[in-house]
Amino acid sequence: MKRWAMLMATASLVALSSAAVAQSKHTTLTIGVSQFGSNLLPPVENMVAKEYLLGFTHRRLTVYGYDWNLECQICTEIPTVENGRVEAVTLPDGRAARKVRFTLKPDLKWGDGAPLTTKDVLFSYEYAKHPLSGVYNGTLTGVDIVDLKALDERSFVITRTLNQCTPAQINDFRVLPAHLEEAKFRENPAEYRLKNGYDTDPTNPGLWNGPYRITSYDRGANTVMERNPYWTGQKPYFDRIVVKTIENTAALESNLKSGDIDFISAENGLTIDQSVAFQKRNKDAFDLEFKSQLMYEYLNVNQDDPWLKDVRLRQALLYALDRAAISARIFEGQQTVADTTIHPLDKVHTDDGVTKYGFDKAKAVELLVAAGWTKVGSDGIRTNDKGERLSLELGTTAGNKVRELVQQVMQKMWKDVGVEARLKVLPPRVVFGEALRKRQFPHLYLTAYSTSPGLLPEATLHSRGIPSEANGWAGQNYSGAKIPALDHAIDDAQLRCGADEQKKDWGDIQRLTAADLPIIPLFFRVNTNVTPKWLHGVRQTGHQYSSTMWVETWTAD
């Protein structure tokens, strides 16, 4: 009996050991992405590559979830009129406003164990409303929220004047740790954007409040994250997550095949053509999730340029592009042509009265001639009566081979109507950190913008969103569009909440955007997750909020 007991004990130990090995097989997850963010300071520069990292490490008050409904991340519940947390008020100056009461979840902590309280909320508001803060949504804290008061350590009330139709939506308000950052900010508010802890000391655990903390940060290359021991939510499966930046999508695929990375993120991963080809060859080892996004590829148009101020030139450039053919040849027909910035999947989308720019070479030529580009030189490029050649610089992000291919196709199509496109590429962190943010591009820049359900294009199309030195380069209206009627429509859509009024205001936004072309829309994007068969729970949201915000639900065999 003793010998049998010993044999059973030995077998049990072997079984336990095997189970432990099996359980620990995937303790580290290595993810491949094609872009690296320009910085880590949460409220500055809303860049997809940056938000992908922040999803692991920095949680917001509210976001849109997988079901496209608003949900809390670090608050207890979404404020509504019904639960007594939203109240209509009239300000002393006569303006209508909403008081909205939030409560933080209990026992929230920063990654160094310091409590996350309304003291952090108050500091974050003070910083974000500073005229030189450079936050990407300066309207939220500089115009919309006119007051923020703490009720106790966990509850606070905001008074907002603009967004009265969805008053609980406060997604762009990013809470920062006062115990680490307040002194830096007060020392020199104008320089805080450059001297904050997120960019000077990113491995400081106290900066992070998500399931993971950054433990190694090789700028432009790799980021290593480990579990946050002070995270009070669901415990994440992986001990360690590594995000490797490989700024070439062909090399990204090679690294996946060689096993140097485990999966490729949809947010910054393979192009459509690569994904389709990869699926055909590797479907037994990998799962591919193709999903249409509330994300559009478009041309930023520098409207300070005297030529591009003329709407006829902007319209001619779009008529000259056979976008349906580009989609068929480059995107396997999966990326639909965009008429405005609002995706057909979004409930506020409309086609009613929206100008559509189908491929029409003759119309493009007609508009160019009307705009004064009447002569065609021996090189095929048009000139005006001053003898100036219609030559435009077209930039985009380096390393994305499909974008560079689109550049080349656009160059050829424009050449066919007498427009020269001079191609330029820059690393993404330079594009978003300098060229676009400081509007240092002469003519056109090809990029993408990710939105969320019912998100007004205030940051990108309202004149308040034009970045400048005076506002600390806040906002994402990189084109510099100033269209009074569009400004009014965007403002009205925040204040007029009836169904008929909403339909009209959102319709006006789309009609005005299509008619005036403050930006030139191209396609709605389809992104692809490429995951190994053993990885589970990774799925796309279809909007601007990254899948990494729910990393604690990811598991492995």
Coordinates of C-alpha atoms in Angstrom, one line a residue:
M1 CA 0.0 0.0 0.0
K2 CA 2.9 2.4 0.8
R3 CA 4.5 1.7 -2.5
W4 CA 1.1 2.3 -4.3
A5 CA 0.7 5.6 -2.3
M6 CA 4.2 6.7 -3.3
L7 CA 3.5 5.9 -6.9
M8 CA 0.2 7.9 -6.8
A9 CA 1.9 10.8 -5.1
T10 CA 4.7 10.8 -7.7
A11 CA 2.1 10.7 -10.5
S12 CA 0.2 13.6 -8.9
L13 CA 3.4 15.6 -8.7
V14 CA 4.2 14.9 -12.4
A15 CA 0.6 15.9 -13.3
L16 CA 0.8 19.1 -11.3
S17 CA 4.2 19.9 -12.8
S18 CA 2.8 19.3 -16.4
A19 CA -0.2 21.5 -15.6
A20 CA 2.1 24.2 -14.3
V21 CA 4.2 24.0 -17.5
A22 CA 1.1 24.1 -19.6
Q23 CA -0.3 27.1 -17.7
S24 CA 3.0 29.0 -17.9
K25 CA 3.6 28.3 -21.6
H26 CA 2.2 31.7 -22.6
T27 CA 3.0 34.0 -19.7
T28 CA 4.5 36.6 -22.0
L29 CA 2.5 38.0 -25.0
T30 CA 4.5 39.7 -27.7
I31 CA 2.5 42.0 -30.0
G32 CA 3.7 43.5 -33.3
V33 CA 2.6 47.0 -34.4
S34 CA 3.7 49.1 -37.3
Q35 CA 3.8 52.5 -35.6
F36 CA 5.2 54.1 -32.4
G37 CA 3.4 56.9 -30.7
S38 CA 5.0 60.4 -30.5
N39 CA 4.6 60.6 -26.7
L40 CA 2.8 59.1 -23.8
L41 CA 1.1 62.0 -22.1
P42 CA -2.5 60.9 -22.2
P43 CA -4.4 64.1 -23.0
V44 CA -2.0 65.2 -25.8
E45 CA -2.1 64.0 -29.4
N46 CA -4.8 61.4 -29.9
M47 CA -2.8 58.9 -32.0
V48 CA -3.9 55.3 -32.6
A49 CA -0.4 53.8 -31.9
K50 CA -0.2 55.8 -28.6
E51 CA -3.7 54.9 -27.5
Y52 CA -3.0 51.2 -28.1
L53 CA -0.3 51.3 -25.4
L54 CA -2.4 53.5 -23.1
G55 CA -5.2 50.9 -23.2
F56 CA -3.0 48.5 -21.2
T57 CA -1.8 51.1 -18.7
H58 CA -4.1 54.1 -18.3
R59 CA -7.9 53.8 -17.9
R60 CA -10.4 56.6 -18.6
L61 CA -13.6 57.7 -16.8
T62 CA -15.9 56.8 -19.7
V63 CA -15.5 55.1 -23.1
Y64 CA -17.6 53.4 -25.7
G65 CA -17.5 49.6 -25.4
Y66 CA -17.8 46.7 -27.7
D67 CA -21.6 47.2 -28.0
W68 CA -21.0 50.9 -28.9
N69 CA -22.7 52.1 -25.7
L70 CA -21.1 54.4 -23.2
E71 CA -19.6 52.6 -20.2
C72 CA -17.6 53.5 -17.1
Q73 CA -13.9 52.5 -16.7
I74 CA -12.9 54.2 -13.4
C75 CA -16.4 55.5 -12.4
T76 CA -19.2 53.6 -10.8
E77 CA -22.0 54.3 -13.2
I78 CA -23.0 56.4 -16.2
P79 CA -24.8 59.6 -15.0
T80 CA -28.3 60.0 -16.3
V81 CA -31.3 62.1 -15.5
E82 CA -33.1 58.9 -14.3
N83 CA -30.4 58.1 -11.7
G84 CA -30.3 61.7 -10.4
R85 CA -26.8 62.4 -11.6
V86 CA -27.6 64.8 -14.5
E87 CA -29.4 68.1 -13.7
A88 CA -30.4 70.9 -16.1
V89 CA -29.3 74.3 -14.8
T90 CA -29.2 77.9 -16.0
L91 CA -25.9 79.8 -15.5
P92 CA -25.8 83.4 -14.2
D93 CA -25.2 84.6 -17.7
G94 CA -28.3 82.9 -18.9
R95 CA -26.7 79.9 -20.7
A96 CA -28.3 76.5 -20.4
A97 CA -26.0 73.9 -18.8
R98 CA -25.9 70.5 -17.3
K99 CA -24.5 69.5 -13.9
V100 CA -23.2 65.9 -14.1
R101 CA -22.1 64.0 -11.0
F102 CA -19.5 61.2 -11.2
T103 CA -18.3 58.8 -8.5
L104 CA -15.0 57.1 -8.8
K105 CA -14.8 53.3 -8.1
P106 CA -13.7 52.5 -4.5
D107 CA -10.1 51.6 -3.7
L108 CA -8.6 52.9 -7.0
K109 CA -4.9 53.2 -6.9
W110 CA -2.0 54.3 -9.1
G111 CA 0.7 51.8 -9.9
D112 CA 2.8 52.9 -6.9
G113 CA 0.0 52.3 -4.4
A114 CA -1.1 55.9 -4.1
P115 CA -4.9 56.3 -4.0
L116 CA -6.6 57.7 -7.1
T117 CA -9.0 60.4 -5.8
T118 CA -10.8 63.6 -6.8
K119 CA -7.6 65.4 -6.0
D120 CA -6.2 63.9 -9.2
V121 CA -9.4 64.9 -11.0
L122 CA -9.1 68.5 -9.9
F123 CA -5.4 68.7 -10.9
S124 CA -6.1 67.1 -14.3
Y125 CA -8.9 69.7 -15.0
E126 CA -6.6 72.6 -13.9
Y127 CA -3.9 71.4 -16.3
A128 CA -6.2 70.6 -19.2
K129 CA -7.9 74.0 -19.2
H130 CA -4.6 75.9 -19.2
P131 CA -4.4 77.8 -22.5
L132 CA -1.0 76.2 -23.3
S133 CA -1.8 72.7 -22.2
G134 CA -1.9 71.4 -25.8
V135 CA -4.6 68.8 -25.0
Y136 CA -6.1 67.3 -28.1
N137 CA -9.7 68.2 -27.1
G138 CA -9.1 71.7 -25.8
T139 CA -12.8 72.5 -26.3
L140 CA -13.9 70.0 -23.6
T141 CA -12.0 71.5 -20.8
G142 CA -11.4 75.0 -22.1
V143 CA -15.0 75.8 -23.3
D144 CA -17.5 73.0 -22.5
I145 CA -16.7 72.3 -18.9
V146 CA -17.0 75.7 -17.1
D147 CA -16.7 74.3 -13.5
L148 CA -15.6 71.1 -11.7
K149 CA -16.1 70.7 -8.0
A150 CA -15.1 67.8 -5.7
L151 CA -17.8 66.7 -3.3
D152 CA -15.5 64.3 -1.4
E153 CA -12.6 62.0 -2.2
R154 CA -14.6 59.9 -4.7
S155 CA -17.3 62.2 -6.1
F156 CA -17.2 65.3 -8.3
V157 CA -19.6 67.4 -10.4
I158 CA -18.9 69.0 -13.7
T159 CA -20.9 71.8 -15.2
R160 CA -20.9 71.7 -19.0
T161 CA -22.3 74.2 -21.5
L162 CA -21.8 72.4 -24.8
N163 CA -22.4 68.7 -24.8
Q164 CA -25.9 68.6 -23.4
C165 CA -27.2 65.8 -25.5
T166 CA -24.8 63.2 -24.2
P167 CA -23.7 64.9 -21.0
A168 CA -22.1 61.9 -19.4
Q169 CA -19.7 61.4 -22.3
I170 CA -16.4 62.6 -20.9
N171 CA -14.1 60.2 -22.7
D172 CA -11.4 62.8 -23.5
F173 CA -11.0 63.9 -19.9
R174 CA -7.8 62.1 -18.8
V175 CA -7.0 61.8 -15.1
L176 CA -3.3 62.2 -14.2
P177 CA -1.6 61.5 -10.8
A178 CA -1.4 64.8 -8.9
H179 CA 1.2 63.3 -6.4
L180 CA 3.7 63.0 -9.2
E181 CA 2.7 65.6 -11.8
E182 CA 1.2 68.6 -10.1
A183 CA 4.5 70.1 -9.0
K184 CA 6.0 69.6 -12.5
F185 CA 3.0 71.4 -14.0
R186 CA 3.0 74.3 -11.5
E187 CA 6.7 74.9 -11.9
N188 CA 6.3 75.8 -15.6
P189 CA 2.9 75.2 -17.2
A190 CA 4.1 76.2 -20.6
E191 CA 6.9 73.6 -20.5
Y192 CA 4.9 70.8 -18.9
R193 CA 4.0 69.2 -22.2
L194 CA 7.8 68.5 -22.7
K195 CA 8.8 67.9 -19.0
N196 CA 6.0 65.7 -17.8
G197 CA 6.8 62.3 -16.2
Y198 CA 5.1 60.3 -18.9
D199 CA 7.7 61.3 -21.4
T200 CA 10.7 61.8 -19.0
D201 CA 10.2 58.9 -16.7
P202 CA 7.7 56.5 -18.3
T203 CA 8.7 53.5 -16.1
N204 CA 7.6 55.3 -12.9
P205 CA 4.8 53.0 -11.7
G206 CA 2.8 55.8 -10.2
L207 CA 1.9 57.1 -13.7
W208 CA -0.3 54.2 -14.5
N209 CA -3.7 53.1 -13.3
G210 CA -4.5 50.2 -15.7
P211 CA -3.9 46.4 -15.4
Y212 CA -0.3 46.9 -16.5
R213 CA 2.6 49.2 -15.8
I214 CA 5.4 50.1 -18.2
T215 CA 8.7 48.6 -17.0
S216 CA 10.8 49.3 -20.1
Y217 CA 10.4 51.9 -22.8
D218 CA 12.7 52.0 -25.8
R219 CA 11.4 55.0 -27.7
G220 CA 10.6 54.2 -31.3
A221 CA 11.1 50.5 -30.8
N222 CA 9.8 48.3 -27.9
T223 CA 7.6 48.7 -24.8
V224 CA 7.5 46.2 -22.0
M225 CA 4.6 46.1 -19.5
E226 CA 4.1 43.9 -16.4
R227 CA 1.1 43.4 -14.2
N228 CA 0.1 46.3 -12.0
P229 CA -0.1 44.8 -8.4
Y230 CA -2.4 47.7 -7.4
W231 CA -5.0 47.1 -10.1
T232 CA -8.3 46.3 -8.4
G233 CA -10.2 45.0 -11.5
Q234 CA -10.1 41.5 -13.1
K235 CA -6.6 40.1 -12.9
P236 CA -5.1 40.0 -16.4
Y237 CA -3.9 36.6 -17.7
F238 CA -0.4 37.5 -18.9
D239 CA 2.4 38.3 -16.6
R240 CA 4.2 40.4 -19.2
I241 CA 3.2 42.1 -22.5
V242 CA 5.8 43.3 -25.0
V243 CA 4.8 45.6 -27.9
K244 CA 7.4 45.6 -30.6
T245 CA 7.3 48.3 -33.2
I246 CA 8.3 47.2 -36.7
E247 CA 7.7 50.2 -39.0
N248 CA 7.4 48.1 -42.2
T249 CA 4.4 45.9 -42.7
A250 CA 6.3 43.3 -44.8
A251 CA 8.8 42.9 -41.9
L252 CA 5.9 42.7 -39.5
E253 CA 4.6 39.7 -41.3
S254 CA 8.0 38.1 -41.4
N255 CA 8.4 38.5 -37.6
L256 CA 5.1 36.8 -37.1
K257 CA 6.0 33.8 -39.2
S258 CA 9.4 33.4 -37.5
G259 CA 7.8 33.5 -34.0
D260 CA 9.5 36.7 -32.9
I261 CA 6.0 38.1 -32.2
D262 CA 2.8 36.3 -31.2
F263 CA 0.2 38.4 -33.0
I264 CA -0.3 41.5 -35.1
S265 CA -2.7 44.2 -33.8
A266 CA -5.5 45.4 -36.0
E267 CA -5.0 49.0 -34.8
N268 CA -1.6 49.2 -36.5
G269 CA -1.0 46.0 -38.4
L270 CA -1.1 44.4 -41.8
T271 CA -2.6 46.0 -44.8
I272 CA -5.7 44.5 -46.4
D273 CA -3.9 42.9 -49.3
Q274 CA -1.3 41.4 -46.9
S275 CA -4.1 40.1 -44.6
V276 CA -6.0 38.4 -47.4
A277 CA -2.9 36.7 -48.7
F278 CA -1.7 35.7 -45.2
Q279 CA -5.1 34.1 -44.4
K280 CA -4.9 31.9 -47.5
R281 CA -1.5 30.6 -46.5
N282 CA -1.8 30.4 -42.7
K283 CA -5.4 29.8 -41.8
D284 CA -4.5 26.6 -39.8
A285 CA -2.3 28.5 -37.4
F286 CA -3.9 31.9 -37.2
D287 CA -7.3 33.5 -36.9
L288 CA -8.0 36.7 -38.9
E289 CA -10.7 39.1 -37.9
F290 CA -11.6 41.6 -40.6
K291 CA -13.8 44.5 -39.3
S292 CA -15.0 47.7 -40.8
Q293 CA -14.1 50.7 -38.6
L294 CA -15.5 54.1 -37.7
M295 CA -12.2 55.2 -39.2
Y296 CA -11.5 57.1 -42.4
E297 CA -8.4 57.6 -44.6
Y298 CA -8.3 61.1 -45.8
L299 CA -6.2 64.0 -47.0
N300 CA -5.4 66.9 -44.7
V301 CA -5.6 70.0 -46.9
N302 CA -3.5 73.0 -45.8
Q303 CA -6.1 75.7 -46.5
D304 CA -3.6 78.4 -45.7
D305 CA -2.1 77.7 -49.1
P306 CA -3.5 80.2 -51.6
W307 CA -4.1 77.6 -54.2
L308 CA -5.9 75.1 -52.0
K309 CA -8.1 77.9 -50.5
D310 CA -10.1 77.5 -53.8
V311 CA -12.7 74.9 -53.3
R312 CA -12.7 74.2 -57.0
L313 CA -9.2 72.9 -56.8
R314 CA -10.1 70.7 -53.8
Q315 CA -13.1 69.3 -55.7
A316 CA -11.1 68.7 -58.8
L317 CA -8.5 66.7 -56.9
L318 CA -11.3 64.4 -55.6
Y319 CA -13.1 64.0 -58.9
A320 CA -9.8 63.0 -60.5
L321 CA -9.4 60.0 -58.1
D322 CA -11.0 56.7 -59.1
R323 CA -11.4 55.6 -55.5
A324 CA -13.5 52.6 -56.4
A325 CA -10.7 51.3 -58.6
I326 CA -8.1 52.0 -55.9
S327 CA -10.2 50.0 -53.4
A328 CA -10.6 47.1 -55.8
R329 CA -7.0 46.9 -56.7
I330 CA -5.3 47.7 -53.4
F331 CA -7.8 46.9 -50.7
E332 CA -9.4 43.8 -52.3
G333 CA -12.6 45.9 -52.6
Q334 CA -13.1 45.8 -48.8
Q335 CA -12.6 49.5 -48.0
T336 CA -15.7 51.5 -49.1
V337 CA -15.4 55.0 -50.5
A338 CA -16.1 57.7 -48.0
D339 CA -18.3 60.7 -48.9
T340 CA -17.9 62.4 -45.5
T341 CA -16.3 61.5 -42.2
I342 CA -19.4 59.7 -40.9
H343 CA -19.5 56.0 -41.5
P344 CA -22.7 54.4 -42.8
L345 CA -22.6 52.1 -39.7
D346 CA -23.0 55.1 -37.5
K347 CA -26.6 55.9 -36.7
V348 CA -26.1 59.6 -37.4
H349 CA -25.0 58.9 -41.0
T350 CA -27.1 60.3 -43.8
D351 CA -26.9 60.4 -47.6
D352 CA -29.6 63.0 -47.9
G353 CA -28.3 66.0 -49.9
V354 CA -24.6 64.9 -49.5
T355 CA -22.4 65.7 -52.5
K356 CA -20.8 62.6 -53.9
Y357 CA -17.6 62.7 -56.0
G358 CA -17.5 59.8 -58.3
F359 CA -14.6 59.4 -60.7
D360 CA -15.1 62.1 -63.4
K361 CA -12.0 63.2 -65.2
A362 CA -13.8 65.7 -67.4
K363 CA -15.4 67.4 -64.4
A364 CA -12.0 67.6 -62.7
V365 CA -10.5 69.3 -65.8
E366 CA -13.5 71.7 -66.0
L367 CA -12.9 72.7 -62.4
L368 CA -9.2 73.2 -62.8
V369 CA -9.7 75.4 -65.8
A370 CA -12.4 77.4 -63.9
A371 CA -9.9 77.8 -61.0
G372 CA -7.4 79.4 -63.4
W373 CA -5.2 76.4 -64.3
T374 CA -5.8 76.8 -68.0
K375 CA -2.5 76.0 -69.7
V376 CA -0.8 72.6 -69.9
G377 CA 3.0 72.5 -70.2
S378 CA 5.1 70.2 -72.3
D379 CA 5.5 68.0 -69.2
G380 CA 1.8 67.6 -68.9
I381 CA 1.4 69.9 -65.8
R382 CA -1.0 72.8 -65.7
T383 CA 0.0 76.4 -65.1
N384 CA -1.9 79.5 -64.2
D385 CA -1.6 83.0 -65.8
K386 CA 1.4 83.7 -63.6
G387 CA 3.3 80.8 -65.0
E388 CA 3.1 78.8 -61.7
R389 CA 3.1 75.0 -62.1
L390 CA 0.3 73.2 -60.3
S391 CA 2.7 71.1 -58.2
L392 CA 1.6 69.9 -54.7
E393 CA 3.5 68.0 -52.0
L394 CA 1.7 64.8 -50.9
G395 CA 3.0 63.3 -47.7
T396 CA 2.2 60.3 -45.6
T397 CA 3.6 58.0 -42.9
A398 CA 6.7 55.9 -43.8
G399 CA 6.7 52.1 -43.5
N400 CA 3.1 51.5 -44.4
K401 CA 3.5 50.1 -47.9
V402 CA -0.1 50.3 -48.9
R403 CA -0.3 54.0 -48.0
E404 CA 2.8 54.6 -50.1
L405 CA 1.2 52.6 -52.9
V406 CA -2.0 54.7 -52.7
Q407 CA 0.3 57.8 -52.9
Q408 CA 1.8 56.5 -56.1
V409 CA -1.6 55.7 -57.6
M410 CA -3.0 59.1 -56.7
Q411 CA 0.1 60.7 -58.2
K412 CA -0.6 59.0 -61.5
M413 CA -4.3 59.9 -61.5
W414 CA -3.6 63.5 -60.8
K415 CA -1.0 63.6 -63.5
D416 CA -3.7 62.6 -65.9
V417 CA -5.5 65.9 -65.3
G418 CA -2.4 68.0 -65.1
V419 CA -1.6 68.1 -61.4
E420 CA 1.9 67.1 -60.2
A421 CA 2.2 65.4 -56.8
R422 CA 5.6 65.4 -55.1
L423 CA 5.7 62.4 -52.8
K424 CA 7.1 62.6 -49.2
V425 CA 7.2 60.2 -46.3
L426 CA 8.1 60.7 -42.7
P427 CA 8.1 58.4 -39.6
P428 CA 4.7 58.4 -37.9
R429 CA 6.0 59.9 -34.7
V430 CA 7.4 62.9 -36.7
V431 CA 4.2 63.2 -38.7
F432 CA 2.0 63.4 -35.7
G433 CA 4.5 65.1 -33.3
E434 CA 5.5 67.9 -35.7
A435 CA 4.3 68.0 -39.3
L436 CA 0.6 67.8 -38.5
R437 CA 0.4 69.0 -35.0
K438 CA 2.3 72.2 -35.9
R439 CA 0.8 72.3 -39.4
Q440 CA 4.2 72.1 -41.0
F441 CA 3.1 70.6 -44.3
P442 CA 2.7 72.7 -47.4
H443 CA -0.2 71.1 -49.2
L444 CA -1.6 67.6 -48.6
Y445 CA -1.0 64.8 -46.0
L446 CA -2.5 61.3 -46.2
T447 CA -3.5 59.9 -42.8
A448 CA -6.4 58.3 -41.0
Y449 CA -8.7 59.4 -38.2
S450 CA -10.6 57.1 -35.8
T451 CA -13.9 58.1 -34.4
S452 CA -16.5 56.7 -32.0
P453 CA -20.3 56.4 -32.3
G454 CA -22.0 59.8 -32.7
L455 CA -18.7 61.7 -32.2
L456 CA -19.0 65.2 -33.5
P457 CA -16.1 66.3 -35.7
E458 CA -15.3 69.2 -33.4
A459 CA -11.7 68.5 -32.9
T460 CA -11.0 67.9 -36.6
L461 CA -13.4 70.3 -38.4
H462 CA -14.5 73.1 -36.0
S463 CA -12.4 76.3 -36.2
R464 CA -11.8 76.0 -32.4
G465 CA -9.7 72.8 -33.2
I466 CA -7.0 74.5 -35.3
P467 CA -3.7 73.9 -33.6
S468 CA -1.5 77.0 -33.0
E469 CA 1.3 78.2 -30.8
A470 CA -1.2 80.4 -29.0
N471 CA -3.3 77.4 -27.9
G472 CA -0.3 75.1 -27.2
W473 CA -0.9 73.2 -30.5
A474 CA -4.2 71.9 -29.2
G475 CA -6.8 70.4 -31.6
Q476 CA -6.7 68.3 -34.7
N477 CA -8.1 70.6 -37.3
Y478 CA -4.8 70.3 -39.2
S479 CA -6.2 71.6 -42.4
G480 CA -7.0 74.9 -40.7
A481 CA -10.7 74.8 -41.9
K482 CA -12.8 77.8 -40.9
I483 CA -16.4 77.3 -42.1
P484 CA -18.9 79.4 -40.0
A485 CA -21.9 77.3 -41.1
L486 CA -20.1 74.1 -40.1
D487 CA -19.1 75.5 -36.8
H488 CA -22.7 76.4 -36.1
A489 CA -24.0 73.0 -37.1
I490 CA -21.5 71.2 -34.8
D491 CA -22.4 73.5 -31.9
D492 CA -26.1 73.1 -32.5
A493 CA -25.8 69.3 -32.5
Q494 CA -24.5 69.5 -29.0
L495 CA -27.3 71.7 -27.7
R496 CA -30.4 70.7 -29.7
C497 CA -31.3 67.2 -28.6
G498 CA -34.7 66.5 -30.2
A499 CA -34.8 63.8 -32.8
D500 CA -35.8 66.2 -35.7
E501 CA -33.2 68.7 -34.6
Q502 CA -30.5 66.1 -34.4
K503 CA -31.3 64.7 -37.8
K504 CA -31.1 68.2 -39.3
D505 CA -27.9 69.2 -37.5
W506 CA -26.0 66.0 -38.3
G507 CA -27.3 66.2 -41.8
D508 CA -26.0 69.8 -42.2
I509 CA -22.6 68.7 -40.8
Q510 CA -22.3 66.0 -43.5
R511 CA -23.7 68.1 -46.3
L512 CA -21.3 71.0 -45.5
T513 CA -18.3 68.8 -45.2
A514 CA -19.0 67.1 -48.5
A515 CA -19.7 70.4 -50.4
D516 CA -16.7 72.4 -49.0
L517 CA -14.2 69.6 -48.6
P518 CA -12.2 71.0 -45.6
I519 CA -10.5 67.6 -45.8
I520 CA -10.7 65.2 -48.7
P521 CA -12.2 61.9 -47.6
L522 CA -11.0 58.7 -49.3
F523 CA -12.0 55.4 -47.7
F524 CA -13.5 53.9 -44.6
R525 CA -10.9 51.5 -43.2
V526 CA -11.1 47.8 -42.6
N527 CA -8.6 46.5 -40.0
T528 CA -7.4 43.0 -39.4
N529 CA -6.4 41.2 -36.2
V530 CA -4.0 38.3 -36.8
T531 CA -4.0 36.1 -33.7
P532 CA -2.6 32.6 -33.1
K533 CA -5.1 29.9 -32.4
W534 CA -4.1 29.7 -28.7
L535 CA -5.0 33.3 -28.0
H536 CA -8.6 34.1 -27.0
G537 CA -10.6 37.2 -26.3
V538 CA -8.9 39.7 -28.6
R539 CA -11.5 41.4 -30.8
Q540 CA -11.9 44.8 -32.4
T541 CA -14.3 47.4 -31.2
G542 CA -14.9 48.9 -34.6
H543 CA -14.3 52.5 -33.2
Q544 CA -11.6 54.6 -31.8
Y545 CA -11.3 52.9 -28.4
S546 CA -8.6 50.2 -28.6
S547 CA -9.2 46.6 -27.8
T548 CA -6.4 46.9 -25.2
M549 CA -8.8 48.7 -22.9
W550 CA -10.2 45.2 -22.2
V551 CA -6.9 43.3 -22.1
E552 CA -7.9 41.7 -18.8
T553 CA -10.4 39.5 -20.7
W554 CA -7.6 38.1 -23.0
T555 CA -6.6 34.5 -22.2
A556 CA -4.5 31.7 -23.7
D557 CA -4.5 27.9 -23.9

